[in-house]
N, CA, C and O of each residue as an XYZ file, in Angstrom:
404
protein
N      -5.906      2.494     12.695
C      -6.363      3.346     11.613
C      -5.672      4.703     11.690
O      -5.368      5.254     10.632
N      -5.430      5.225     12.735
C      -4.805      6.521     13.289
C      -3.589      6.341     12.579
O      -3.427      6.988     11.544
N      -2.908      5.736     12.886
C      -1.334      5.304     12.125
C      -1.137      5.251     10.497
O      -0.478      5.800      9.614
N      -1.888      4.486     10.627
C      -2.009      4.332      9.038
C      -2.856      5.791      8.268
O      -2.694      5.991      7.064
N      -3.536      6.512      8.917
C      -3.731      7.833      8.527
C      -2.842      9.070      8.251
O      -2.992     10.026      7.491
N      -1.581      8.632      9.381
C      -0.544      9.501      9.576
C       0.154      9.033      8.751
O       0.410      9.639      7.711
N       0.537      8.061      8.979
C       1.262      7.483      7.617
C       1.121      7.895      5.923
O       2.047      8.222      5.180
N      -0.162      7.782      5.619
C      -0.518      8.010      4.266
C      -0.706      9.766      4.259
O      -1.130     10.361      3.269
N      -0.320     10.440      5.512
C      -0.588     12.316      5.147
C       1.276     11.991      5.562
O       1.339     11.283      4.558
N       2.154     11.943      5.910
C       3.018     12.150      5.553
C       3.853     11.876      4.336
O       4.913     12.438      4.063
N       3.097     10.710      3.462
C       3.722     10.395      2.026
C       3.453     11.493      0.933
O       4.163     11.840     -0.010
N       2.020     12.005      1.401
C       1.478     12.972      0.676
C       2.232     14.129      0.569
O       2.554     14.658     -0.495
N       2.506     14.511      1.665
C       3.086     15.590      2.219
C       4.748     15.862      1.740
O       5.253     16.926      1.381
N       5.442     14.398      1.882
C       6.924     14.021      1.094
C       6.822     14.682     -0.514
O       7.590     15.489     -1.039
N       5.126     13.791     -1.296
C       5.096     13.822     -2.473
C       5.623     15.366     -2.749
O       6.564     15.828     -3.394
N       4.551     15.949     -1.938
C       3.986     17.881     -2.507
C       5.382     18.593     -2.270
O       5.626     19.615     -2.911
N       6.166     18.163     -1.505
C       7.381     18.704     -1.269
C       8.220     18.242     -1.890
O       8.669     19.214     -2.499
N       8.814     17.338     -2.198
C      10.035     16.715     -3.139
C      10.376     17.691     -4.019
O      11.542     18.083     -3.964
N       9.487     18.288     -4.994
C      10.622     19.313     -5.977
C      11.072     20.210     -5.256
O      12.162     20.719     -5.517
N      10.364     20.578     -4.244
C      11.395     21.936     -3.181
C      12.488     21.729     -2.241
O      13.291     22.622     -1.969
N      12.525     20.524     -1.729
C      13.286     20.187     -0.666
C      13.252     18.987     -1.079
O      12.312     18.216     -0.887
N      14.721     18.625     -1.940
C      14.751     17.289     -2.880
C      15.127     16.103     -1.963
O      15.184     15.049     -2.595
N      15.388     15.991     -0.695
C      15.533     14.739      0.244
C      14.728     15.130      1.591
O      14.991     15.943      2.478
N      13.777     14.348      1.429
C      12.809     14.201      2.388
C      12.169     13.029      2.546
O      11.506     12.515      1.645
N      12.343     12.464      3.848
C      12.304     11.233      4.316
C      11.954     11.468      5.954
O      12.061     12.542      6.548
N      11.450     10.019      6.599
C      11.010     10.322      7.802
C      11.189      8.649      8.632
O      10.595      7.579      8.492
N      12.000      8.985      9.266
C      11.851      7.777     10.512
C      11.156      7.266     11.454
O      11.083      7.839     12.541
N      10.509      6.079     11.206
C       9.428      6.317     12.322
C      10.206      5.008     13.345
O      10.956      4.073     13.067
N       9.582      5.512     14.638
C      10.333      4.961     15.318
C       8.858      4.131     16.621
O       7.634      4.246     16.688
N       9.554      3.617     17.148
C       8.752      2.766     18.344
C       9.772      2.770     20.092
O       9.834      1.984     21.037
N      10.311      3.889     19.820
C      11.333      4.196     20.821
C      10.852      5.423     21.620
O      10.472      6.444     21.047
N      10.877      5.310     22.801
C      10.781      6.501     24.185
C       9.640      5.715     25.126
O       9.141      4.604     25.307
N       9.584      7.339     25.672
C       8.591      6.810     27.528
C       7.510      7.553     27.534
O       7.050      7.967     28.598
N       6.849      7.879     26.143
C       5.653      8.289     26.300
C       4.505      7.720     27.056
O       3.570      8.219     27.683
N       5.058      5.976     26.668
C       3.564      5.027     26.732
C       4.459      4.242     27.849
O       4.243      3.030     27.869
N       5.295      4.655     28.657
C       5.752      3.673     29.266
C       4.866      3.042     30.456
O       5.101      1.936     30.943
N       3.863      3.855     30.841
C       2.725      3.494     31.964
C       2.088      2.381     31.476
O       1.829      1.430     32.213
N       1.729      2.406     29.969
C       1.127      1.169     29.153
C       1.655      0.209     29.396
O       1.119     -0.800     29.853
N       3.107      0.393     29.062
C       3.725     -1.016     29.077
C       4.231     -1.832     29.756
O       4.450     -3.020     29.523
N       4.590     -0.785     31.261
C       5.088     -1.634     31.988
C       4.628     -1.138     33.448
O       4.824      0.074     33.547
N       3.982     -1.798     34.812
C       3.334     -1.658     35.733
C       4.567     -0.850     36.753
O       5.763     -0.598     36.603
N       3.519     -0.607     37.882
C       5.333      0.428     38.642
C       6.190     -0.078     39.321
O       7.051      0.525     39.962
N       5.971     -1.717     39.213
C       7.308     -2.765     39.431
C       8.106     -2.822     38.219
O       9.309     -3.075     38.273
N       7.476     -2.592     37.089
C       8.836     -2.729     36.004
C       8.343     -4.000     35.387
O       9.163     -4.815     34.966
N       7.682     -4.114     35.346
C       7.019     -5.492     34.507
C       6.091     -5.441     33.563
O       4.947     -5.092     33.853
N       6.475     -5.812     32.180
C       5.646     -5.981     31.032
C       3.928     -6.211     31.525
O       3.258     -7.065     32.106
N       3.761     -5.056     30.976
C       1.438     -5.343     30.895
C       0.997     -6.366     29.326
O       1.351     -6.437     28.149
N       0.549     -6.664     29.756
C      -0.187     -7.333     28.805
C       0.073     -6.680     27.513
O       0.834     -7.123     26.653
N      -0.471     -5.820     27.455
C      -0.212     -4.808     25.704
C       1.330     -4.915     25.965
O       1.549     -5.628     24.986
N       2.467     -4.767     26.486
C       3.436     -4.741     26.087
C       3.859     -5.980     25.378
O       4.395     -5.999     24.271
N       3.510     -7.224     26.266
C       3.632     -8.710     26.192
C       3.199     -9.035     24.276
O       3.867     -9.566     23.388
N       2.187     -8.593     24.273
C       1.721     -8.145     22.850
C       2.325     -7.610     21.901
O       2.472     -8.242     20.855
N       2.805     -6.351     22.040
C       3.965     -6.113     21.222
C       5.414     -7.130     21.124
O       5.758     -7.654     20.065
N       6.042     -7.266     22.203
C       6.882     -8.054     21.701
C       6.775     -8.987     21.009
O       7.354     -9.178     19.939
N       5.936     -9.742     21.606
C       5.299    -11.075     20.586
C       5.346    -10.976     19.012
O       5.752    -11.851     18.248
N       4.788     -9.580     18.643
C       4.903     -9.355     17.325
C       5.569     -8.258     17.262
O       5.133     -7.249     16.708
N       7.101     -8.368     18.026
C       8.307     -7.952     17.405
C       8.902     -8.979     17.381
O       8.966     -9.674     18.395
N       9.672     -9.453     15.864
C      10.676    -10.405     15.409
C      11.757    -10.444     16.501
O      12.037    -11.384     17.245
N      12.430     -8.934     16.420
C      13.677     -8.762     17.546
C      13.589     -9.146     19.409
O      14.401     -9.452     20.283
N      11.929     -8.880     19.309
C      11.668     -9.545     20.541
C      11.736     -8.768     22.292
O      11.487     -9.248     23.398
N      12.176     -7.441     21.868
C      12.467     -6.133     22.864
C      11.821     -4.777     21.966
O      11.201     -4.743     20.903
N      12.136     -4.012     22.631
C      11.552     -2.510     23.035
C      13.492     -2.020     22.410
O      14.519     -2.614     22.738
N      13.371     -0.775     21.466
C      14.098     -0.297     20.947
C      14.533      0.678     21.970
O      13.803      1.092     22.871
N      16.044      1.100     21.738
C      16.764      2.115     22.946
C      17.024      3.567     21.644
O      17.059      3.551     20.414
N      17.197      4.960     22.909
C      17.185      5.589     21.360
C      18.382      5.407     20.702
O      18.376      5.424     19.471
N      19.444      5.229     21.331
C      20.650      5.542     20.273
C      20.377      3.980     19.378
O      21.328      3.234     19.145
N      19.398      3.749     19.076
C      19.393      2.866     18.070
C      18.849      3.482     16.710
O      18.855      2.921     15.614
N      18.423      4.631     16.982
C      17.387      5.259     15.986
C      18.433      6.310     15.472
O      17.924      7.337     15.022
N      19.684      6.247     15.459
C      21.212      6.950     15.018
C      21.734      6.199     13.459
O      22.149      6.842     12.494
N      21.670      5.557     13.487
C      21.957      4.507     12.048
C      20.873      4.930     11.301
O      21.258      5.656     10.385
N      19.465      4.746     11.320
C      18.901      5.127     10.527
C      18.631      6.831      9.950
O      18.256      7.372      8.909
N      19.054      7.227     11.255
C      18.732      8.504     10.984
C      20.236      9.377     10.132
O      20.290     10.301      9.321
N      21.000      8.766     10.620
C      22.135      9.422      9.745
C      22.512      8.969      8.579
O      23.442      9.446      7.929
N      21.578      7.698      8.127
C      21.897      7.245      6.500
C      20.655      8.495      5.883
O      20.810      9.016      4.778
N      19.954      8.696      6.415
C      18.794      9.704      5.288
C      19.618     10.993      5.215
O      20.020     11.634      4.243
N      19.773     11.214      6.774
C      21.040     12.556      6.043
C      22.302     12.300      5.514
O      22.882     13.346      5.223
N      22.695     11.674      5.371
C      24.080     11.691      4.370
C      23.701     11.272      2.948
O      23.124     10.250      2.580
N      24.361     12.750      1.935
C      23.937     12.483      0.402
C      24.588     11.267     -0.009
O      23.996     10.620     -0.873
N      25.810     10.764      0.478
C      26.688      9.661     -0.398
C      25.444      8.729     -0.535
O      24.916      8.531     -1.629
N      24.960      8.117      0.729
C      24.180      7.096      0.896
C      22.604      7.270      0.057
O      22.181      6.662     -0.925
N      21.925      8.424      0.943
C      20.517      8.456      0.759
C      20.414      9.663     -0.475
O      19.341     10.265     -0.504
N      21.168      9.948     -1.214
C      20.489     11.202     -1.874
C      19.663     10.670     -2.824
O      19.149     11.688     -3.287
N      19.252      9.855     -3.347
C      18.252      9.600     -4.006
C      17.220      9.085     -3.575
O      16.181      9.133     -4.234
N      17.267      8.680     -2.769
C      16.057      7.958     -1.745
C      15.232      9.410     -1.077
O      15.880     10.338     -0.594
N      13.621      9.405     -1.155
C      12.657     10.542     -1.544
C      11.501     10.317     -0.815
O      11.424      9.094     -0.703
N      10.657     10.786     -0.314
C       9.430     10.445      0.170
C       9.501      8.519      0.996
O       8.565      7.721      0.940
N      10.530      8.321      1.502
C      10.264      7.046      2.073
C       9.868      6.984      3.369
O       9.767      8.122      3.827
N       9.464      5.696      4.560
C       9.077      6.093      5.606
C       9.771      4.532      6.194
O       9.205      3.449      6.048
N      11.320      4.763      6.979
C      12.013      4.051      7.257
C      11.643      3.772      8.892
O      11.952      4.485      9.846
N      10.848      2.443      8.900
C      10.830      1.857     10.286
C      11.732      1.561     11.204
O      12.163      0.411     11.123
N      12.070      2.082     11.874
C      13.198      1.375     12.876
C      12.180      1.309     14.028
O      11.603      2.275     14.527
N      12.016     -0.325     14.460
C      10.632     -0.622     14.819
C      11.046     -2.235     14.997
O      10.134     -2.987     15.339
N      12.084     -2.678     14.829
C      12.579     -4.380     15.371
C      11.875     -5.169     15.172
O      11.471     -6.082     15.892
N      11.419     -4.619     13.126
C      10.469     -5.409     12.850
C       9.089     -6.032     12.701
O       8.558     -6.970     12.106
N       8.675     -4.755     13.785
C       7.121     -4.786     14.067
C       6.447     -4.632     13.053
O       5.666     -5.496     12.656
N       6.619     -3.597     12.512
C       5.803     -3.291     11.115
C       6.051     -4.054      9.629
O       5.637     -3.743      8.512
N       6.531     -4.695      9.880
C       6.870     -5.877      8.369
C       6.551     -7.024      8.880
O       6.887     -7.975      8.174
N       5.801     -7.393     10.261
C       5.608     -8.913     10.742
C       4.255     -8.771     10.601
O       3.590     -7.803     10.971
N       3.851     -9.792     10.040
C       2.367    -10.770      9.712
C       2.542    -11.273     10.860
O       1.879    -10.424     11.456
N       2.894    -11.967     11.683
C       2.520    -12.797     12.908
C       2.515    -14.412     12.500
O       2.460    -15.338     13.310
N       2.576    -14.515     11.234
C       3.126    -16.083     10.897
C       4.451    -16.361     11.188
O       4.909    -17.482     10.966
């Protein structure tokens, strides 16, 4: 629910801003070592909640950051993204577009 809260105040937030700052967009990502205690024990081995996530990641791993470079440099470059506005681009290996079917 937390997520999806943040989620729906940053669209808001895109909306109220767009006529002032006409490209605004936000990457969300599932990359770093915030939660790495979560995920993996102090041998280096997937916990359960990690085991979980992968499962319902399509790609099937844990994202590295220079993966979060492609997405992030298509929102800043006008050729590509200048019309693209208030969006919220997952780079997330799929997690967030999988149903689990």
């Amino acid at each position: 629910i937390l997520v999806n809260g943040v989620y729906a105040f940053i669209l808001d937030i895109l909306i109220i801003l767009a006529p002032f700052l006409p490209i605004i967009s936000f990457a969300n990502t599932c990359v770093g070592n915030q939660n790495r205690a979560l995920l993996f024990d102090v041998e280096g081995n997937p916990t359960p909640r990690a085991h979980k996530i992968l499962t319902n990641t399509p790609m099937g791993r844990f994202g590295e950051a220079n993966e979060l470079l492609g997405g992030i440099l298509f929102l800043m470059d006008d050729a590509y993204s200048g019309f693209i506005n208030g969006v919220v681009l997952p780079i997330d290996g799929g997690f967030s577009a999988y149903s689990g079917v």
